[in-house]
Amino acid sequence: MRTIIKGNIIHAPQLGELSIIPGGCLVLEDGAIAAVCDAMPPARPGDQIEDYGDCLLLQSFADLHLHAPQFPLLGMGMDLPLLEWLDTYTFPMEAYFADTGYARRAYRRLAGTLLSLGTTRVCMFSSVHREATLVLMEELEQAGVAGYVGKVDMDRNCPDALRETDGIASTRRWLADCAGRFSHIRPILTPRFTPACSDGLLQDLGALAAETGLPVQSHLSENPAEVAWVRELHPDCEQYWESYAKYGLWNGRTAMAHCVYSDRRERQAMGDAGVLAVHCPDSNTSLSSGIAPVRRMLEEGVKVALGSDIAGGAELAMNRVAAGAIRASKLLALSDPDHPAFLTVLEAYYLATTAGHQFFGAGAGFAVGDKLHAIVVDDSALPPVPRPLTLPERLERALYLMGPSDIRAVYSEGRKVSA
Ligand code: GUN
Ligand code: FE
């Protein structure tokens, strides 16, 4: 069956380049994009037409780094830097997710909230709890959110309630439990970060990554005290990234959150291996971590996408995270005369959409053959303007201002998941 979705199409096939089709049509066959047209194709019997008039038809957002069990902490406890914040607020909150009943309630709300904000793909940390992680995967799948979920591995420098003592046995059991059970949610290996993982645990996870071919996510060079700690723990490593690389946790299927203190050498290692840097501007400000050199990374050919990093970040809406990335890049350009120009709206839109979706194997922009991930934005309730706006102006306003009430429909994996 064909579905034809009509609206003002704005997508970002390349960094800094928009493709705009006023009154365009997306033709779907079984949820996959069959054509992107500038006019209605000749009708076929059985066509289902969804005409959104003057609305914007945008790519949905991909949030490449967030912590599901920190959802209840959103908007709280940002008066401490990373390591103290973890001990004081984060670990105690994550411990509640031993209760799978509570986990289900919290995760059902999280899944619905993500879709209401136009986020349809996630690369997400759960907690160390195997059962609550399965609950999280079930709730995302049922709501229609796609992507990767990782059961966290950690076995040191954390409270006893969260410290794993069985190596990767519970991770293996989790992988066995989720095999064949989900269509749109897949597992990702998730060492929390080097300070919370013994050498033996990192080694076992590297072996598991090689054995299964699974992707890997973790944290890298977020905060100066953290970077110094890793240097103490791994005196044989010149830089933080090498503590992952030496165990086989550093390749083209790896996503590393933050990279605020990644210097040229560390960025070169990311570029060479094809590691994705996940920029989390709201978290980096809220936890007083710093500002990641995103423009430099892009110029050097490092892959970059965006993450909310809730609840280090207090903003789950990726359009606002994208606007935050622009603001952060301006502050960096202001404070460092050597730093190149700030990010543009077009670049931020690309980073929040195509750059993230590609980590899951998607093509560029609305690519033919991909399952549709899109949002329909009705911007008519935003502040009234005295003249017609161009489509790029309307995109800019949507990124800075829109909220759930401006999002009229969401498509994930080719299906309409909310209206
Ligand atoms: N590093 C290790 N764990 C965390 C976490 O939960 N949030 C952030 N922002 N950084 C981390
Ligand atoms: Fe994080």
Short mmCIF file of C-alpha atoms and ligand atoms in Angstrom, two decimals:
data_model
loop_
_atom_site.label_atom_id
_atom_site.label_comp_id
_atom_site.label_asym_id
_atom_site.label_seq_id
_atom_site.Cartn_x
_atom_site.Cartn_y
_atom_site.Cartn_z
CA MET A 1 0.00 0.00 0.00
CA ARG A 2 1.21 3.53 -0.81
CA THR A 3 0.96 6.47 1.53
CA ILE A 4 1.55 9.96 0.19
CA ILE A 5 2.42 12.63 2.74
CA LYS A 6 2.20 16.22 1.55
CA GLY A 7 3.73 19.32 3.16
CA ASN A 8 6.67 21.71 3.01
CA ILE A 9 9.59 19.28 3.03
CA ILE A 10 12.85 20.40 4.65
CA HIS A 11 15.58 17.82 5.05
CA ALA A 12 19.34 17.86 5.49
CA PRO A 13 21.17 15.42 3.25
CA GLN A 14 24.53 17.07 4.00
CA LEU A 15 26.15 19.18 6.68
CA GLY A 16 25.21 22.82 6.07
CA GLU A 17 22.93 22.07 3.12
CA LEU A 18 19.15 22.00 3.18
CA SER A 19 16.96 20.39 0.58
CA ILE A 20 13.65 22.29 0.49
CA ILE A 21 10.55 21.28 -1.44
CA PRO A 22 7.57 23.62 -0.89
CA GLY A 23 4.35 21.62 -1.14
CA GLY A 24 6.33 18.42 -1.73
CA CYS A 25 5.31 14.80 -1.33
CA LEU A 26 6.91 11.85 0.41
CA VAL A 27 5.75 8.62 -1.19
CA LEU A 28 5.89 5.62 1.16
CA GLU A 29 5.60 1.97 0.24
CA ASP A 30 5.24 -0.27 3.28
CA GLY A 31 6.61 2.55 5.39
CA ALA A 32 9.78 2.96 3.31
CA ILE A 33 10.47 6.10 1.29
CA ALA A 34 9.86 5.25 -2.38
CA ALA A 35 10.17 8.81 -3.71
CA VAL A 36 10.59 12.42 -2.64
CA CYS A 37 8.59 14.51 -5.15
CA ASP A 38 7.86 18.17 -5.83
CA ALA A 39 4.27 17.39 -6.89
CA MET A 40 1.60 14.77 -6.25
CA PRO A 41 2.44 11.61 -8.25
CA PRO A 42 -0.25 10.14 -10.55
CA ALA A 43 -2.85 8.50 -8.34
CA ARG A 44 -3.04 4.73 -7.95
CA PRO A 45 -6.01 2.83 -6.56
CA GLY A 46 -5.70 2.41 -2.80
CA ASP A 47 -3.37 5.40 -2.28
CA GLN A 48 -3.70 6.87 1.17
CA ILE A 49 -3.16 10.62 1.11
CA GLU A 50 -2.17 12.62 4.18
CA ASP A 51 -2.19 16.28 3.24
CA TYR A 52 -0.68 18.56 5.89
CA GLY A 53 -1.27 21.76 3.95
CA ASP A 54 1.18 24.51 4.91
CA CYS A 55 2.82 22.50 7.73
CA LEU A 56 6.54 21.75 7.78
CA LEU A 57 7.53 18.17 7.04
CA LEU A 58 10.84 17.74 8.87
CA GLN A 59 13.15 14.86 9.73
CA SER A 60 12.49 13.54 13.22
CA PHE A 61 15.22 13.88 15.84
CA ALA A 62 17.80 11.31 16.92
CA ASP A 63 19.05 11.58 20.52
CA LEU A 64 22.40 9.81 20.55
CA HIS A 65 23.05 9.98 24.29
CA LEU A 66 20.64 9.89 27.22
CA HIS A 67 20.16 8.02 30.47
CA ALA A 68 16.66 6.56 30.92
CA PRO A 69 16.93 6.02 34.71
CA GLN A 70 17.88 9.67 35.14
CA PHE A 71 14.52 10.83 33.69
CA PRO A 72 13.15 11.33 37.24
CA LEU A 73 16.14 13.60 38.00
CA LEU A 74 15.32 15.95 35.13
CA GLY A 75 15.64 19.57 36.19
CA MET A 76 17.27 18.77 39.55
CA GLY A 77 20.68 18.57 41.18
CA MET A 78 22.90 20.45 38.78
CA ASP A 79 24.91 22.28 41.43
CA LEU A 80 27.81 19.80 41.38
CA PRO A 81 30.44 18.83 38.81
CA LEU A 82 30.37 15.38 37.19
CA LEU A 83 32.05 13.07 39.70
CA GLU A 84 30.34 14.58 42.76
CA TRP A 85 27.03 14.76 40.85
CA LEU A 86 27.24 11.03 40.07
CA ASP A 87 27.81 10.10 43.74
CA THR A 88 25.31 12.55 45.22
CA TYR A 89 22.33 12.42 42.86
CA THR A 90 22.72 9.99 39.99
CA PHE A 91 23.74 6.68 41.51
CA PRO A 92 21.10 6.91 44.30
CA MET A 93 18.40 7.60 41.67
CA GLU A 94 19.50 4.74 39.40
CA ALA A 95 19.34 2.34 42.37
CA TYR A 96 15.52 2.73 42.42
CA PHE A 97 15.38 0.90 39.08
CA ALA A 98 15.89 -2.40 40.87
CA ASP A 99 12.09 -2.09 41.19
CA THR A 100 10.73 -3.16 37.81
CA GLY A 101 7.23 -1.90 38.61
CA TYR A 102 8.54 1.59 39.16
CA ALA A 103 10.77 1.21 36.08
CA ARG A 104 7.75 0.41 33.92
CA ARG A 105 5.85 3.50 35.04
CA ALA A 106 8.85 5.79 34.56
CA TYR A 107 9.86 4.28 31.21
CA ARG A 108 6.34 4.33 29.78
CA ARG A 109 6.21 8.07 30.49
CA LEU A 110 9.69 8.57 29.02
CA ALA A 111 8.80 6.78 25.76
CA GLY A 112 5.65 8.87 25.30
CA THR A 113 7.49 12.08 26.10
CA LEU A 114 10.24 11.34 23.57
CA LEU A 115 7.71 10.87 20.77
CA SER A 116 5.75 13.98 21.78
CA LEU A 117 8.99 15.94 21.32
CA GLY A 118 9.69 14.43 17.88
CA THR A 119 12.54 12.10 18.92
CA THR A 120 12.12 8.74 17.18
CA ARG A 121 15.59 7.22 17.49
CA VAL A 122 17.67 6.98 20.64
CA CYS A 123 21.02 5.61 21.74
CA MET A 124 20.27 5.15 25.39
CA PHE A 125 21.85 4.07 28.68
CA SER A 126 19.69 2.03 31.01
CA SER A 127 20.95 1.12 34.50
CA VAL A 128 22.86 -2.01 35.59
CA HIS A 129 19.53 -3.78 36.13
CA ARG A 130 18.84 -6.53 33.60
CA GLU A 131 15.10 -6.74 34.16
CA ALA A 132 14.48 -2.99 34.17
CA THR A 133 16.50 -2.79 30.94
CA LEU A 134 14.17 -5.29 29.30
CA VAL A 135 11.21 -3.25 30.58
CA LEU A 136 12.75 -0.13 29.03
CA MET A 137 13.17 -1.92 25.69
CA GLU A 138 9.57 -3.15 25.81
CA GLU A 139 8.18 0.30 26.56
CA LEU A 140 10.18 2.00 23.79
CA GLU A 141 9.24 -0.70 21.28
CA GLN A 142 5.58 -0.56 22.18
CA ALA A 143 5.42 3.23 21.92
CA GLY A 144 7.28 3.22 18.59
CA VAL A 145 10.69 4.62 19.56
CA ALA A 146 13.55 2.92 17.68
CA GLY A 147 17.27 2.59 18.36
CA TYR A 148 19.78 1.12 20.81
CA VAL A 149 19.47 0.48 24.53
CA GLY A 150 22.38 -0.59 26.72
CA LYS A 151 22.35 -2.35 30.06
CA VAL A 152 25.08 -0.48 31.92
CA ASP A 153 28.17 -2.40 33.01
CA MET A 154 30.12 -1.18 36.04
CA ASP A 155 31.97 -2.93 38.83
CA ARG A 156 33.95 -0.31 40.74
CA ASN A 157 33.79 3.25 42.09
CA CYS A 158 30.04 3.06 42.56
CA PRO A 159 27.70 2.17 45.45
CA ASP A 160 27.38 -1.50 46.39
CA ALA A 161 23.76 -1.54 45.22
CA LEU A 162 24.90 -0.86 41.65
CA ARG A 163 28.21 -2.75 41.65
CA GLU A 164 28.17 -5.89 39.55
CA THR A 165 30.11 -8.83 40.88
CA ASP A 166 29.49 -11.39 38.15
CA GLY A 167 31.58 -9.83 35.35
CA ILE A 168 29.54 -9.82 32.16
CA ALA A 169 27.33 -12.81 33.08
CA SER A 170 24.22 -10.68 33.54
CA THR A 171 24.97 -8.81 30.32
CA ARG A 172 25.16 -12.14 28.46
CA ARG A 173 21.86 -13.17 30.01
CA TRP A 174 20.29 -9.85 29.02
CA LEU A 175 21.48 -10.34 25.43
CA ALA A 176 20.00 -13.85 25.39
CA ASP A 177 16.72 -12.48 26.83
CA CYS A 178 16.37 -9.81 24.18
CA ALA A 179 17.31 -11.98 21.18
CA GLY A 180 14.45 -12.08 18.68
CA ARG A 181 12.14 -10.15 20.99
CA PHE A 182 12.20 -6.64 19.50
CA SER A 183 11.90 -5.28 15.97
CA HIS A 184 13.05 -1.67 16.38
CA ILE A 185 15.09 -1.72 19.58
CA ARG A 186 18.50 -3.37 19.66
CA PRO A 187 21.13 -3.90 22.36
CA ILE A 188 24.35 -1.90 22.61
CA LEU A 189 27.30 -2.71 24.90
CA THR A 190 27.60 -0.02 27.57
CA PRO A 191 30.63 0.21 29.85
CA ARG A 192 29.60 3.24 31.95
CA PHE A 193 32.99 4.95 31.69
CA THR A 194 36.55 3.87 32.39
CA PRO A 195 36.63 4.86 36.10
CA ALA A 196 33.61 2.63 36.86
CA CYS A 197 34.93 -0.43 35.01
CA SER A 198 37.78 -2.71 36.08
CA ASP A 199 40.35 -3.70 33.48
CA GLY A 200 38.90 -7.23 33.50
CA LEU A 201 35.39 -5.92 32.79
CA LEU A 202 36.59 -3.76 29.88
CA GLN A 203 38.52 -6.71 28.52
CA ASP A 204 35.48 -9.01 28.70
CA LEU A 205 33.28 -6.38 27.05
CA GLY A 206 35.82 -5.90 24.25
CA ALA A 207 35.82 -9.67 23.68
CA LEU A 208 32.00 -9.66 23.68
CA ALA A 209 31.96 -6.81 21.16
CA ALA A 210 34.27 -8.80 18.87
CA GLU A 211 32.19 -11.96 19.32
CA THR A 212 28.80 -10.35 18.68
CA GLY A 213 29.62 -7.36 16.45
CA LEU A 214 27.44 -5.22 18.72
CA PRO A 215 27.93 -1.46 18.83
CA VAL A 216 29.44 0.20 21.92
CA GLN A 217 28.62 3.41 23.80
CA SER A 218 30.37 5.16 26.65
CA HIS A 219 31.64 8.52 27.94
CA LEU A 220 34.88 10.26 26.96
CA SER A 221 36.81 13.32 28.19
CA GLU A 222 33.81 15.08 29.73
CA ASN A 223 35.42 16.75 32.75
CA PRO A 224 39.02 17.60 33.81
CA ALA A 225 38.87 15.61 37.09
CA GLU A 226 37.54 12.58 35.20
CA VAL A 227 40.30 12.84 32.57
CA ALA A 228 42.97 13.07 35.32
CA TRP A 229 41.45 10.05 37.10
CA VAL A 230 41.63 7.92 33.95
CA ARG A 231 45.29 8.89 33.56
CA GLU A 232 45.95 7.60 37.10
CA LEU A 233 43.99 4.40 36.54
CA HIS A 234 45.65 3.66 33.19
CA PRO A 235 49.23 4.97 33.40
CA ASP A 236 50.08 3.01 30.25
CA CYS A 237 47.59 5.12 28.24
CA GLU A 238 48.71 8.49 27.02
CA GLN A 239 45.09 9.59 26.58
CA TYR A 240 41.59 8.62 27.80
CA TRP A 241 40.47 7.09 24.48
CA GLU A 242 43.29 4.54 24.65
CA SER A 243 41.69 2.98 27.76
CA TYR A 244 38.84 1.92 25.45
CA ALA A 245 40.97 1.21 22.39
CA LYS A 246 43.30 -1.19 24.17
CA TYR A 247 40.33 -3.45 24.96
CA GLY A 248 38.73 -3.38 21.50
CA LEU A 249 36.02 -0.85 22.39
CA TRP A 250 36.98 1.75 19.79
CA ASN A 251 35.76 1.40 16.22
CA GLY A 252 33.25 2.60 13.63
CA ARG A 253 30.35 1.24 15.71
CA THR A 254 31.34 3.20 18.83
CA ALA A 255 29.56 6.32 20.15
CA MET A 256 31.39 8.41 22.76
CA ALA A 257 29.48 11.08 24.66
CA HIS A 258 30.94 14.55 25.32
CA CYS A 259 34.58 14.72 24.05
CA VAL A 260 34.81 18.20 25.62
CA TYR A 261 38.53 17.81 26.37
CA SER A 262 39.45 15.81 23.29
CA ASP A 263 42.53 17.52 21.86
CA ARG A 264 43.77 17.20 18.29
CA ARG A 265 45.40 13.81 18.94
CA GLU A 266 42.29 12.33 20.55
CA ARG A 267 40.11 13.78 17.77
CA GLN A 268 42.45 12.27 15.20
CA ALA A 269 41.98 8.87 16.86
CA MET A 270 38.21 9.34 16.60
CA GLY A 271 38.41 10.32 12.95
CA ASP A 272 40.77 7.44 12.10
CA ALA A 273 38.57 4.82 13.79
CA GLY A 274 35.24 6.33 12.68
CA VAL A 275 34.10 6.80 16.30
CA LEU A 276 31.03 9.04 16.68
CA ALA A 277 31.40 12.01 19.04
CA VAL A 278 28.09 12.82 20.73
CA HIS A 279 27.89 16.49 21.63
CA CYS A 280 25.66 17.21 24.66
CA PRO A 281 25.70 21.00 25.04
CA ASP A 282 23.01 21.32 27.70
CA SER A 283 24.67 18.73 29.93
CA ASN A 284 28.10 20.27 29.41
CA THR A 285 26.78 23.62 30.63
CA SER A 286 24.58 22.26 33.44
CA LEU A 287 27.38 20.15 34.97
CA SER A 288 29.92 22.96 34.35
CA SER A 289 31.94 20.55 32.21
CA GLY A 290 32.98 22.90 29.40
CA ILE A 291 32.27 23.41 25.69
CA ALA A 292 33.19 20.74 23.15
CA PRO A 293 35.12 21.95 20.07
CA VAL A 294 32.44 20.80 17.65
CA ARG A 295 33.36 23.00 14.71
CA ARG A 296 36.95 21.76 14.90
CA MET A 297 35.76 18.14 14.99
CA LEU A 298 33.62 18.70 11.92
CA GLU A 299 36.44 20.41 10.03
CA GLU A 300 38.76 17.54 10.91
CA GLY A 301 36.29 14.95 9.59
CA VAL A 302 35.15 13.55 12.95
CA LYS A 303 31.57 12.28 12.94
CA VAL A 304 29.41 14.30 15.35
CA ALA A 305 25.78 13.92 16.46
CA LEU A 306 23.80 15.42 19.35
CA GLY A 307 22.55 14.08 22.67
CA SER A 308 20.35 15.43 25.44
CA ASP A 309 22.31 13.47 28.09
CA ILE A 310 19.38 13.74 30.46
CA ALA A 311 19.63 14.23 33.35
CA GLY A 312 23.07 15.87 33.27
CA GLY A 313 21.20 17.80 30.60
CA ALA A 314 17.85 19.24 31.64
CA GLU A 315 16.45 19.48 28.12
CA LEU A 316 14.98 16.38 26.49
CA ALA A 317 13.66 18.22 23.41
CA MET A 318 16.27 17.78 20.68
CA ASN A 319 15.21 20.92 18.81
CA ARG A 320 16.23 22.85 21.91
CA VAL A 321 19.43 20.82 22.26
CA ALA A 322 20.22 21.79 18.65
CA ALA A 323 19.61 25.46 19.50
CA GLY A 324 21.81 24.93 22.58
CA ALA A 325 24.60 23.59 20.36
CA ILE A 326 24.47 26.83 18.36
CA ARG A 327 24.59 28.92 21.56
CA ALA A 328 27.48 26.90 22.99
CA SER A 329 29.47 27.25 19.77
CA LYS A 330 28.98 31.02 19.90
CA LEU A 331 30.28 31.18 23.47
CA LEU A 332 33.32 29.17 22.44
CA ALA A 333 33.95 31.41 19.43
CA LEU A 334 33.63 34.47 21.70
CA SER A 335 35.97 33.19 24.39
CA ASP A 336 38.59 31.71 22.08
CA PRO A 337 39.71 34.01 19.27
CA ASP A 338 41.37 31.07 17.53
CA HIS A 339 38.20 29.06 17.43
CA PRO A 340 36.48 28.94 14.05
CA ALA A 341 32.97 30.28 13.36
CA PHE A 342 29.92 29.16 15.30
CA LEU A 343 27.45 26.52 14.10
CA THR A 344 24.65 27.57 11.78
CA VAL A 345 20.99 26.59 12.02
CA LEU A 346 21.38 24.33 9.00
CA GLU A 347 24.33 22.57 10.59
CA ALA A 348 22.52 22.13 13.92
CA TYR A 349 19.47 20.66 12.15
CA TYR A 350 21.75 18.20 10.32
CA LEU A 351 23.51 17.19 13.56
CA ALA A 352 20.18 16.60 15.35
CA THR A 353 18.76 14.53 12.49
CA THR A 354 20.79 12.94 9.66
CA ALA A 355 24.06 12.72 11.63
CA GLY A 356 22.30 10.80 14.40
CA HIS A 357 20.10 8.60 12.21
CA GLN A 358 23.17 7.47 10.26
CA PHE A 359 24.54 5.73 13.39
CA PHE A 360 21.60 3.33 12.98
CA GLY A 361 22.38 2.71 9.30
CA ALA A 362 20.06 5.34 7.80
CA GLY A 363 20.93 7.30 4.66
CA ALA A 364 21.22 11.07 4.26
CA GLY A 365 18.09 13.17 4.74
CA PHE A 366 14.85 11.56 3.51
CA ALA A 367 16.72 8.80 1.67
CA VAL A 368 14.90 6.50 -0.73
CA GLY A 369 14.69 3.01 0.77
CA ASP A 370 14.79 4.16 4.41
CA LYS A 371 11.81 3.71 6.72
CA LEU A 372 10.33 7.14 7.31
CA HIS A 373 11.38 9.05 10.45
CA ALA A 374 9.63 12.41 10.26
CA ILE A 375 7.63 15.02 12.13
CA VAL A 376 4.89 17.34 10.94
CA VAL A 377 5.20 20.80 12.47
CA ASP A 378 2.28 23.22 12.56
CA ASP A 379 3.98 26.52 13.39
CA SER A 380 0.80 28.61 13.15
CA ALA A 381 0.58 29.02 16.96
CA LEU A 382 4.11 30.48 17.23
CA PRO A 383 4.28 34.30 17.60
CA PRO A 384 2.38 36.02 14.75
CA VAL A 385 4.59 37.67 12.13
CA PRO A 386 3.83 40.75 10.00
CA ARG A 387 5.12 39.19 6.75
CA PRO A 388 5.34 35.70 5.30
CA LEU A 389 8.40 33.78 6.45
CA THR A 390 10.66 31.78 4.17
CA LEU A 391 10.96 28.05 4.82
CA PRO A 392 14.51 28.39 6.26
CA GLU A 393 13.19 31.10 8.62
CA ARG A 394 10.38 28.79 9.66
CA LEU A 395 12.86 25.98 10.30
CA GLU A 396 14.96 28.28 12.50
CA ARG A 397 11.93 29.31 14.54
CA ALA A 398 10.82 25.71 14.91
CA LEU A 399 14.24 24.69 16.22
CA TYR A 400 14.31 27.48 18.79
CA LEU A 401 10.67 27.52 19.83
CA MET A 402 8.55 24.49 19.05
CA GLY A 403 7.09 22.22 21.73
CA PRO A 404 4.83 19.16 21.71
CA SER A 405 1.71 21.21 20.94
CA ASP A 406 3.29 22.37 17.64
CA ILE A 407 4.07 18.80 16.50
CA ARG A 408 1.02 17.48 14.67
CA ALA A 409 2.24 14.03 13.70
CA VAL A 410 5.26 11.80 14.23
CA TYR A 411 6.40 8.95 11.95
CA SER A 412 8.85 6.35 13.23
CA GLU A 413 10.05 3.30 11.29
CA GLY A 414 7.53 4.19 8.59
CA ARG A 415 4.53 4.21 10.90
CA LYS A 416 2.53 7.10 12.25
CA VAL A 417 3.06 6.77 15.98
CA SER A 418 1.23 9.78 17.35
CA ALA A 419 -1.06 12.44 15.99
N1 GUN B 1 29.96 9.61 33.16
C1 GUN B 1 29.69 8.43 33.76
N2 GUN B 1 28.38 8.31 34.04
C2 GUN B 1 27.80 9.44 33.59
C3 GUN B 1 26.44 9.90 33.58
O1 GUN B 1 25.53 9.24 34.05
N3 GUN B 1 26.23 11.11 33.02
C4 GUN B 1 27.24 11.86 32.49
N4 GUN B 1 26.95 13.04 31.95
N5 GUN B 1 28.50 11.45 32.50
C5 GUN B 1 28.78 10.26 33.04
FE FE B 2 25.89 10.61 29.92
#
